[in-house]
């Protein structure tokens, strides 16, 4: 069974709120999960801060047994310092058409 750490959406229209959950990779986004390990509020408060809270011990445990984080969760975990940042691909040579001038 492939296990993923991902977000499930809560909140109402235009006011998202997410739970960080550990779930089977084949289960639907907002359905069954094995464990809830944190929360994420993407809307900044009056000071401009987006709030993330997670149980660090459980996150480290699930990563140690092979759970794969989704792309968004991987960004959140790298900002928290739990996993190293994912290397960004090198930008392509923009602005040139590939023709050589003589």
Short mmCIF file of C-alpha atoms in Angstrom, two decimals:
data_model
loop_
_atom_site.label_atom_id
_atom_site.label_comp_id
_atom_site.label_asym_id
_atom_site.label_seq_id
_atom_site.Cartn_x
_atom_site.Cartn_y
_atom_site.Cartn_z
CA UNK A 1 0.00 0.00 0.00
CA UNK A 2 1.42 3.38 -1.05
CA UNK A 3 0.97 5.98 1.68
CA UNK A 4 0.98 9.73 0.99
CA UNK A 5 1.07 12.79 3.19
CA UNK A 6 -1.31 15.27 1.61
CA UNK A 7 -3.86 17.99 2.23
CA UNK A 8 -7.62 17.59 2.59
CA UNK A 9 -9.71 20.67 1.97
CA UNK A 10 -12.11 22.08 4.52
CA UNK A 11 -13.73 25.48 4.88
CA UNK A 12 -16.33 27.10 2.74
CA UNK A 13 -16.28 28.71 -0.68
CA UNK A 14 -13.34 31.13 -1.10
CA UNK A 15 -12.17 30.44 2.49
CA UNK A 16 -10.00 27.31 2.29
CA UNK A 17 -8.58 25.49 5.29
CA UNK A 18 -6.61 22.25 5.07
CA UNK A 19 -5.75 19.29 7.26
CA UNK A 20 -2.43 17.50 6.74
CA UNK A 21 -3.32 13.83 6.66
CA UNK A 22 -1.66 10.50 5.98
CA UNK A 23 -3.76 8.50 3.52
CA UNK A 24 -3.65 5.68 1.04
CA UNK A 25 -2.61 7.08 -2.34
CA UNK A 26 -5.69 5.59 -4.02
CA UNK A 27 -8.26 7.03 -1.62
CA UNK A 28 -10.19 10.18 -2.65
CA UNK A 29 -8.88 13.56 -1.48
CA UNK A 30 -11.46 14.29 1.23
CA UNK A 31 -12.36 10.77 2.28
CA UNK A 32 -10.65 8.12 4.40
CA UNK A 33 -7.29 8.82 5.92
CA UNK A 34 -5.08 6.97 8.36
CA UNK A 35 -4.15 9.88 10.61
CA UNK A 36 -4.45 13.65 10.81
CA UNK A 37 -1.05 15.16 11.58
CA UNK A 38 -1.57 18.90 11.22
CA UNK A 39 -3.39 21.90 9.81
CA UNK A 40 -2.65 24.60 7.21
CA UNK A 41 -4.41 27.92 6.74
CA UNK A 42 -3.31 29.46 3.40
CA UNK A 43 -5.10 32.75 4.01
CA UNK A 44 -2.78 35.26 5.67
CA UNK A 45 -3.94 36.90 8.89
CA UNK A 46 -3.80 40.65 9.53
CA UNK A 47 -0.01 40.44 9.93
CA UNK A 48 0.41 38.55 6.64
CA UNK A 49 1.30 35.19 8.20
CA UNK A 50 0.02 31.87 6.87
CA UNK A 51 -0.37 29.42 9.75
CA UNK A 52 0.91 25.84 9.64
CA UNK A 53 0.83 23.51 12.61
CA UNK A 54 1.91 19.89 12.58
CA UNK A 55 2.90 17.10 14.92
CA UNK A 56 6.60 16.90 14.07
CA UNK A 57 7.11 13.50 15.70
CA UNK A 58 4.35 11.89 13.64
CA UNK A 59 5.51 13.57 10.42
CA UNK A 60 9.05 12.23 10.96
CA UNK A 61 7.65 8.78 11.79
CA UNK A 62 5.55 8.59 8.61
CA UNK A 63 8.47 9.80 6.48
CA UNK A 64 10.71 7.17 8.09
CA UNK A 65 8.32 4.33 7.20
CA UNK A 66 8.12 5.46 3.56
CA UNK A 67 5.21 7.89 3.25
CA UNK A 68 5.59 10.16 0.23
CA UNK A 69 4.61 13.84 0.64
CA UNK A 70 2.63 15.56 -2.10
CA UNK A 71 4.28 18.52 -3.85
CA UNK A 72 2.51 21.11 -1.70
CA UNK A 73 3.21 19.25 1.52
CA UNK A 74 6.84 18.85 0.47
CA UNK A 75 7.12 22.64 0.18
CA UNK A 76 5.57 23.08 3.63
CA UNK A 77 7.89 20.50 5.17
CA UNK A 78 10.96 22.04 3.56
CA UNK A 79 10.02 25.47 4.92
CA UNK A 80 9.66 23.88 8.37
CA UNK A 81 13.14 22.36 8.00
CA UNK A 82 12.04 18.73 8.19
CA UNK A 83 13.19 17.70 4.71
CA UNK A 84 15.71 19.33 2.34
CA UNK A 85 14.38 21.62 -0.38
CA UNK A 86 13.67 20.06 -3.72
CA UNK A 87 16.15 21.29 -6.35
CA UNK A 88 14.54 23.55 -8.90
CA UNK A 89 15.09 22.75 -12.58
CA UNK A 90 17.45 25.06 -14.44
CA UNK A 91 15.61 27.70 -16.50
CA UNK A 92 15.52 27.16 -20.20
CA UNK A 93 17.33 29.61 -22.42
CA UNK A 94 14.52 32.06 -23.06
CA UNK A 95 14.71 34.86 -25.56
CA UNK A 96 16.83 33.04 -28.13
CA UNK A 97 15.47 31.12 -31.03
CA UNK A 98 18.39 28.71 -31.23
CA UNK A 99 19.70 30.20 -34.47
CA UNK A 100 23.35 31.06 -34.79
CA UNK A 101 24.18 34.47 -36.28
CA UNK A 102 27.00 34.69 -38.78
#
